[in-house]
Coordinates of C-alpha atoms and ligand atoms in Angstrom, one line a residue:
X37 CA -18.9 -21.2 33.2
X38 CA -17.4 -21.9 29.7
X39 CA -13.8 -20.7 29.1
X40 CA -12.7 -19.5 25.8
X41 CA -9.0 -19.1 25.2
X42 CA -8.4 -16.4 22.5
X43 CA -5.0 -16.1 21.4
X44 CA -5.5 -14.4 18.0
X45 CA -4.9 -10.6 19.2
X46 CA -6.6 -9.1 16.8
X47 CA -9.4 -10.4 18.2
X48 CA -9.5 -8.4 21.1
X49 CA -9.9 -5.1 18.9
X50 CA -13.4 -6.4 17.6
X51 CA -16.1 -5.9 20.2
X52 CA -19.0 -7.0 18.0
X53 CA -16.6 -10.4 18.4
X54 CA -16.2 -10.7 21.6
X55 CA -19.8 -9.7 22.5
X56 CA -20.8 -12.7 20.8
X57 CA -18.9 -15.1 23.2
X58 CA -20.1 -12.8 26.4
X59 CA -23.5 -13.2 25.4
X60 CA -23.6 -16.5 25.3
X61 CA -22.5 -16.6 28.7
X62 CA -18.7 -17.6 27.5
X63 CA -15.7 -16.1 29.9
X64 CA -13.3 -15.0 27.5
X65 CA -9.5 -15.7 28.6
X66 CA -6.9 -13.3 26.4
X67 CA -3.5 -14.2 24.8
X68 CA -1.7 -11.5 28.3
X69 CA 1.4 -11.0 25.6
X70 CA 1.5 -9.0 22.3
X71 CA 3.0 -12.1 20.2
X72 CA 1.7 -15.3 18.9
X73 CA 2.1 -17.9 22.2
X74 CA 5.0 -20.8 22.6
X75 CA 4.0 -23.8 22.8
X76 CA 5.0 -24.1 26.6
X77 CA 3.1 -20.9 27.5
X78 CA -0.1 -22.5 25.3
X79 CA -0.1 -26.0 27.4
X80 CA -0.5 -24.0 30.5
X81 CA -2.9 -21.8 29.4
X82 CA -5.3 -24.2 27.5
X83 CA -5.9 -26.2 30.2
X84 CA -9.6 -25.9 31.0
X85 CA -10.7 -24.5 28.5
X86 CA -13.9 -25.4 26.5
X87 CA -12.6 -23.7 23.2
X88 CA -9.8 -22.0 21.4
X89 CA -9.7 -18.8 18.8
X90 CA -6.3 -19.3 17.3
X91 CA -4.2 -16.3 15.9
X92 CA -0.7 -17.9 14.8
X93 CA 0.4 -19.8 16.9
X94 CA 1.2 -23.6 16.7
X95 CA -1.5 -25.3 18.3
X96 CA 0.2 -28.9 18.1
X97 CA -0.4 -32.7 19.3
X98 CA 1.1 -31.7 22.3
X99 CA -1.2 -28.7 23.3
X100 CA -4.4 -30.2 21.8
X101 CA -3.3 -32.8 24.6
X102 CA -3.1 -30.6 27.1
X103 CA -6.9 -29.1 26.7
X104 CA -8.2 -32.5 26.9
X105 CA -10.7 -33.6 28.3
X106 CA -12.3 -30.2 28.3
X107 CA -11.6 -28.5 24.8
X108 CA -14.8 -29.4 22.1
X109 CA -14.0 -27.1 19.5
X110 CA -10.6 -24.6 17.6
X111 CA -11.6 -22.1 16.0
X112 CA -9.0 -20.2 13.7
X113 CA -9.0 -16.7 13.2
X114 CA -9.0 -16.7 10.0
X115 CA -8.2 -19.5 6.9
X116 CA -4.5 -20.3 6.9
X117 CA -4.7 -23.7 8.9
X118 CA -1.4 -24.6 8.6
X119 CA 0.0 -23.8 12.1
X120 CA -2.8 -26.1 13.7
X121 CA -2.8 -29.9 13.8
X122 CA -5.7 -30.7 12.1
X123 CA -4.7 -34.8 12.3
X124 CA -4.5 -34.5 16.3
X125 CA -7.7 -32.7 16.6
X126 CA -9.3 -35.2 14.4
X127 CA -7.7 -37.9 16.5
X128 CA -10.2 -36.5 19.7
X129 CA -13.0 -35.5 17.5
X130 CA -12.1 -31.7 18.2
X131 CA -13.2 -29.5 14.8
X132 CA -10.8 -26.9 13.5
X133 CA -13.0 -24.3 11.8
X134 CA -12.0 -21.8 9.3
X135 CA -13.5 -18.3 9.1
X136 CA -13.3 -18.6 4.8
X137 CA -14.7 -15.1 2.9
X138 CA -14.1 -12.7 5.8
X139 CA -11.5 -10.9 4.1
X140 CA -12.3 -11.2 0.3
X141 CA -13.2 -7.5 -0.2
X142 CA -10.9 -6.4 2.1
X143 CA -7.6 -8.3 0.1
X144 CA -9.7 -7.1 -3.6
X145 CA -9.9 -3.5 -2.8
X146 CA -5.7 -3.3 -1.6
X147 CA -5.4 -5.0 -5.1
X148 CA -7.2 -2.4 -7.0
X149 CA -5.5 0.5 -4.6
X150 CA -2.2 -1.2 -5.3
X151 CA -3.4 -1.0 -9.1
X152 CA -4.1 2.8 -8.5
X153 CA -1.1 3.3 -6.7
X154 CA 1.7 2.2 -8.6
X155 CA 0.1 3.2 -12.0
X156 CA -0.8 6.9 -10.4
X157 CA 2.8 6.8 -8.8
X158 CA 1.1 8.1 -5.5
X159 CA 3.4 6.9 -3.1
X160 CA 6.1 8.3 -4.9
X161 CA 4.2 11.9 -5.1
X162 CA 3.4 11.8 -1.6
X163 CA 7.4 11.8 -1.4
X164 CA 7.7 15.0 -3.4
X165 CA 5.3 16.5 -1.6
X166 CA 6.5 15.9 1.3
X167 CA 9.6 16.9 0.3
X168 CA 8.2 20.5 -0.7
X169 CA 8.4 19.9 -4.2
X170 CA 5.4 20.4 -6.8
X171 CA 6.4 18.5 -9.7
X172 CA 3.8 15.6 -11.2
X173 CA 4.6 12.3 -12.5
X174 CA 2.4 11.3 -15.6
X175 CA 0.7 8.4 -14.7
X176 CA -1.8 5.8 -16.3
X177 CA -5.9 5.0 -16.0
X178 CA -7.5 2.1 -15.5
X179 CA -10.1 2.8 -17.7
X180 CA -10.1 1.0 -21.0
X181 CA -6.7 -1.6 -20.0
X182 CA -6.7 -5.3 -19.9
X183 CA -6.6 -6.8 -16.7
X184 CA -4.9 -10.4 -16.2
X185 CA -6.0 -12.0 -13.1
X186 CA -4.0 -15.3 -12.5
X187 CA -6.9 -17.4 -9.6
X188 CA -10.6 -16.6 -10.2
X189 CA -11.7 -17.5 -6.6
X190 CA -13.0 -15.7 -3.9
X191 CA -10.9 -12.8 -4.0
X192 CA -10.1 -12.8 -8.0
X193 CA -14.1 -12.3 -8.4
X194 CA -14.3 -9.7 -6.1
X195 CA -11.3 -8.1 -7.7
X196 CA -13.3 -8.7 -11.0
X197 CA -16.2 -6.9 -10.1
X198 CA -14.1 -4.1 -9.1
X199 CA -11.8 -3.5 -11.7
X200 CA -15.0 -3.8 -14.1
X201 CA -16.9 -0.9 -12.4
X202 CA -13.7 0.7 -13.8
X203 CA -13.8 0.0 -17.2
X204 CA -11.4 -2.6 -17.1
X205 CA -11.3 -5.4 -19.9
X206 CA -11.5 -8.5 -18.1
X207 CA -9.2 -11.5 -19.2
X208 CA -8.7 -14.5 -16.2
X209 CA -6.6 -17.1 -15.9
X210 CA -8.1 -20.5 -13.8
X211 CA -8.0 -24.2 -13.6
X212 CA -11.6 -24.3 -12.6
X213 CA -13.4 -21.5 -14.9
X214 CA -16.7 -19.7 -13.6
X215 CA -19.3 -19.2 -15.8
X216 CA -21.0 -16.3 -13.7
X217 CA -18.3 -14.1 -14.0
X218 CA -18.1 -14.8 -17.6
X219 CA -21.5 -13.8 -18.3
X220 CA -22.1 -11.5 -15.4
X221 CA -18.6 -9.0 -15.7
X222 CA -17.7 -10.1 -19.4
X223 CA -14.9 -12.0 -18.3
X224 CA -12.7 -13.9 -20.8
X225 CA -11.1 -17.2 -19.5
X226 CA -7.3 -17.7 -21.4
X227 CA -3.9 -19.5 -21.2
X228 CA -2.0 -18.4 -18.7
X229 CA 0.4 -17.4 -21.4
X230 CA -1.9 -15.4 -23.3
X231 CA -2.8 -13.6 -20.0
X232 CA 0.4 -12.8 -19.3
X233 CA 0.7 -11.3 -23.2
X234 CA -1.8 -9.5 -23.2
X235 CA -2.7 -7.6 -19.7
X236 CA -2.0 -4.0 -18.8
X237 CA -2.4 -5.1 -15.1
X238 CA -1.9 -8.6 -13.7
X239 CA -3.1 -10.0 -10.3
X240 CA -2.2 -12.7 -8.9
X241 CA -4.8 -14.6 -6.5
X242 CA -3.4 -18.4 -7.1
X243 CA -3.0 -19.8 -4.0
X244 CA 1.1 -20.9 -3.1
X245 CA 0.9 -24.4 -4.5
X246 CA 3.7 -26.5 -6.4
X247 CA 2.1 -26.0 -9.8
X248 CA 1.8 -22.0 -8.9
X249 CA 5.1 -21.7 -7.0
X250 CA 7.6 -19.5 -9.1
X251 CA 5.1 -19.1 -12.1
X252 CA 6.0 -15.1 -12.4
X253 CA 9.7 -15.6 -13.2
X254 CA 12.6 -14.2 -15.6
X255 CA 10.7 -16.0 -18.6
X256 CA 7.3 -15.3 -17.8
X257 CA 8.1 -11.9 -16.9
X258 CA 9.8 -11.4 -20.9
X259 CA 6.6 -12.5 -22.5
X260 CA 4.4 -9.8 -20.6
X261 CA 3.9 -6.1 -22.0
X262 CA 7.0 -3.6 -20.8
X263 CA 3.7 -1.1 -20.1
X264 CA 2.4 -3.7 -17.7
X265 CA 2.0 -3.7 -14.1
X266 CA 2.2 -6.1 -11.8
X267 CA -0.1 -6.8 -8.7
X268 CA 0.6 -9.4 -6.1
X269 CA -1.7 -10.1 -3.1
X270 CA -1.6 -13.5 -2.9
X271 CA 1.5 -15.1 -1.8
X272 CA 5.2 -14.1 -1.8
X273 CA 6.1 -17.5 -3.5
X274 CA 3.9 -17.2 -6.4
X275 CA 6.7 -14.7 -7.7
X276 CA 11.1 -14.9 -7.8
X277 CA 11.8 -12.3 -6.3
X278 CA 15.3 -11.7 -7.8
X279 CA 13.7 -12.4 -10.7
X280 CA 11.2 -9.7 -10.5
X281 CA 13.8 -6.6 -9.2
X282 CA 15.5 -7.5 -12.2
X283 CA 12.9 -6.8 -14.3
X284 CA 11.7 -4.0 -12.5
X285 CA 15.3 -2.5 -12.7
X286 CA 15.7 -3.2 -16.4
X287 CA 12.5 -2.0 -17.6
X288 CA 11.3 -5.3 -18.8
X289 CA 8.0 -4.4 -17.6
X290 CA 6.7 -0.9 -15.8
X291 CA 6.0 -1.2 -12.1
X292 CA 4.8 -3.4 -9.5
X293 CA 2.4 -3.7 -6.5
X294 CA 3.1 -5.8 -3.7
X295 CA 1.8 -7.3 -0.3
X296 CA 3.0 -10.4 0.0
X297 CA 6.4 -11.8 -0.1
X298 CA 8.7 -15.1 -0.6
X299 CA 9.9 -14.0 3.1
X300 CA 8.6 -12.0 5.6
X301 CA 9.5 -9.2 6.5
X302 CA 11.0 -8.1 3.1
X303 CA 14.9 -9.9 3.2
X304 CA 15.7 -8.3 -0.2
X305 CA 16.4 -4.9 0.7
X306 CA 17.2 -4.2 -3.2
X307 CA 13.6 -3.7 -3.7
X308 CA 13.5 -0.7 -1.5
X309 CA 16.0 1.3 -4.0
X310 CA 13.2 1.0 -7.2
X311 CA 10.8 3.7 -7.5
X312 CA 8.4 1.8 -10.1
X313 CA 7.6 -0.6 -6.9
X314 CA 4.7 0.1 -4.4
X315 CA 5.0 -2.1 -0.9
X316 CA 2.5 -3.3 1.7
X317 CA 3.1 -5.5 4.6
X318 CA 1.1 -7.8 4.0
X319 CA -1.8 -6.1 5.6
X320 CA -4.4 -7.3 2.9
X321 CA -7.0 -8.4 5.4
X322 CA -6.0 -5.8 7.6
X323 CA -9.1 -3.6 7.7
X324 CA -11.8 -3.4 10.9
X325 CA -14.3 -4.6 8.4
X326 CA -12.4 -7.8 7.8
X327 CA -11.1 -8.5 11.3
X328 CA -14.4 -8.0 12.9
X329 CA -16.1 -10.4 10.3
X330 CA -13.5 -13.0 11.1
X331 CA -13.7 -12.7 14.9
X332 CA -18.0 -13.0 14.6
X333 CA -17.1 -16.0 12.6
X334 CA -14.7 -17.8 14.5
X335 CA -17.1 -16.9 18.2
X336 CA -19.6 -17.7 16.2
X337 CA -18.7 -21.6 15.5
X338 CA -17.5 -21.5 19.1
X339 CA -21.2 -20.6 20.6
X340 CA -22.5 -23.4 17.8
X341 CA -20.0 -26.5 19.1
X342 CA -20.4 -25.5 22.8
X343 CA -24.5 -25.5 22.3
X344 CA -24.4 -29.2 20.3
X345 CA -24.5 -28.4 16.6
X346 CA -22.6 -28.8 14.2
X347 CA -19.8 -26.3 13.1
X348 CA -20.4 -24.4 9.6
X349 CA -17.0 -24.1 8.4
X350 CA -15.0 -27.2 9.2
X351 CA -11.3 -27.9 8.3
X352 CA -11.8 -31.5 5.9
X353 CA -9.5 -34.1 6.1
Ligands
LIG1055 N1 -2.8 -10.4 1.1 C1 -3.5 -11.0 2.1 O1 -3.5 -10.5 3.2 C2 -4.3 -12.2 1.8 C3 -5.4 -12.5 2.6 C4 -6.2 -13.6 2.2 C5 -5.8 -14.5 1.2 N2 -4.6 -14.2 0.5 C6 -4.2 -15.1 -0.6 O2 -5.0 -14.8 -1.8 C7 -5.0 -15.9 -2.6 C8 -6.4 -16.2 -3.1 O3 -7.2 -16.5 -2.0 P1 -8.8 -16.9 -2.3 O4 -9.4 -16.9 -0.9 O5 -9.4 -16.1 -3.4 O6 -8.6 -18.4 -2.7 P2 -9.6 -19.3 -3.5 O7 -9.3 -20.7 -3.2 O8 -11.0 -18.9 -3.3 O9 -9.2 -19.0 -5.0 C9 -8.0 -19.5 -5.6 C10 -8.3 -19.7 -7.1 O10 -7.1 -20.2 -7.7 C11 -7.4 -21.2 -8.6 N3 -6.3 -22.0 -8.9 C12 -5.8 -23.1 -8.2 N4 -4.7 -23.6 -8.8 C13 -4.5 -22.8 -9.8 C14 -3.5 -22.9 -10.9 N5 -2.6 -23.8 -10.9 N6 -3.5 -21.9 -11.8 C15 -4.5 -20.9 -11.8 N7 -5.5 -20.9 -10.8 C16 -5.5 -21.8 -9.9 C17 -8.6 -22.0 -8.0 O11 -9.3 -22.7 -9.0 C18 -9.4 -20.8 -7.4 O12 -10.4 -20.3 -8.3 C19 -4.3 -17.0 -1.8 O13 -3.0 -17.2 -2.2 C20 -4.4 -16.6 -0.4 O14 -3.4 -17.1 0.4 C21 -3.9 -13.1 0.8

């Protein structure tokens, strides 16, 4: 029988995922702890097995090794391959296969309920309700305001769409313009500066990359409307952080919506003492929609390598 090691736990909640291993006759071996997997612990367990679905852990040189000669295929739970080593695979012909669009809606619709949040202040009326208090803070609509978004790919369309079914005004913000979105959801394609000027809201969905690294800092931040709200989903790095309490603190613009962060949990406790700042854990692929259509994926390439074909989704290098 073919043995699939799946140590991405999140994977276990998804039936519809693991049925499709069972079904094709797979025996599916579970990560036994409730924490990504050392390497030590992964070179005794990979050892054969016919495949992998990888959560976090670092799948290196050394445990690619170790599920020779059996192991034909890794599939990662989801996109970010960086904990794998792709080279080493390559090196005995074992794909790494990505699981790319599971969570696109998933990550859109915290961005627009961050959106809602912080401009509503619902977090912080939950509080005073809580609290037994009655009292309203005035908040703002969507409707009608200009919405920046910095990254028009998978996620900064679908956020798009959204925040168009709103009423939203669409300005983007992209090395690579699309022309759909242009002439499908009115979207206008600017400068980054002249995003950054002119939006109500402003989402980032740049991928962490040298060029994007820091790009929401204590001068960028000054050029943006002291009205505006800021949305991150992306990645913690896009943004300095000191930079943006700061601004937060000092009113240089209104409020902020965040799920990702330069560390991990949260280090900068100062954030917790603003009220114009709504926090998520990074939990924006954490719905059951998104985690079982990244588990269907990932078993999905598995049943496709073990059977001969080709995998549909596979890491380039
Ligand atoms: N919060 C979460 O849980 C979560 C989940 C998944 C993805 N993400 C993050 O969301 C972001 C977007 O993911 P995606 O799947 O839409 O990626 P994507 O690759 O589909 O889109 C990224 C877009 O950014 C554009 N881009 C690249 N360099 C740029 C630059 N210098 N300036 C402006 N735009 C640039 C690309 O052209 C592309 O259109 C990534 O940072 C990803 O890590 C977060």
């Amino acid at each position: 029988m073919t043995k699939v090691l799946v140590t991405a736990r999140s994977f276990a909640k998804s039936p519809e995922a693991r049925a499709v291993l069972e079904q094709a006759g797979c025996e599916v071996i579970f990560n036994p702890y409730d924490r990504p997997l050392t390497e030590d612990e992964l070179v005794e367990l990979i050892k054969g097995m016919d495949a992998l679905v990888a959560g976090m852990d670092a799948v290196t040189a050394k445990v690619i090794a170790a599920g020779l000669p059996t192991l034909k295929i890794i599939a990662k739970h989801g996109v970010g391959y960086n904990t794998i080593d792709v080279a080493a695979a390559a090196a005995y012909g074992i794909p790494v296969t990505i699981t790319p669009g599971a969570n696109n809606i998933s990550v859109a619709e915290l961005a627009i309920g961050l959106m809602l949040a912080v401009a509503r202040h619902i977090p912080q009326m939950d509080g005073i309700v809580r609290r037994g208090g009655w009292s309203r803070m005035t908040g703002s609509e969507l409707y009608g305001k200009v919405l920046g978004i910095i990254g028009m790919g998978s996620i900064g369309c679908e956020v798009a769409k959204r925040a168009h079914a709103f009423g939203m005004k669409i300005i983007a913000y992209d090395i690579r313009p699309r022309q759909d979105m242009i002439e499908n959801y009115g979207v206008t394609y600017l400068p980054m500066a002249d995003c950054l000027a002119q939006a109500d809201f402003l989402s980032l969905h740049a991928p962490a990359l040298p060029e994007t690294i820091g790009m929401i800092n204590k001068d960028t931040l000054k050029t943006m409307k002291r009205t505006a709200f800021l949305i991150n989903t992306a990645r913690g790095d896009l943004i300095v952080e000191e930079d943006l309490y700061d601004a937060l603190k000092n009113g240089v613009i209104a409020g902020a919506g965040l799920d990702t962060f330069v560390h991990e949990p949260i280090r900068d406790a100062r954030l917790f003492t603003l009220d114009n700042v709504v926090l998520t854990p990074h939990a924006g692929a954490t719905t059951h929609e998104a985690v079982t259509r990244m588990g269907v994926m990932a078993a999905e390439e598995v049943v496709r390598v073990l059977s001969g074909q080709p995998p549909q989704n596979p890491v380039k290098i």
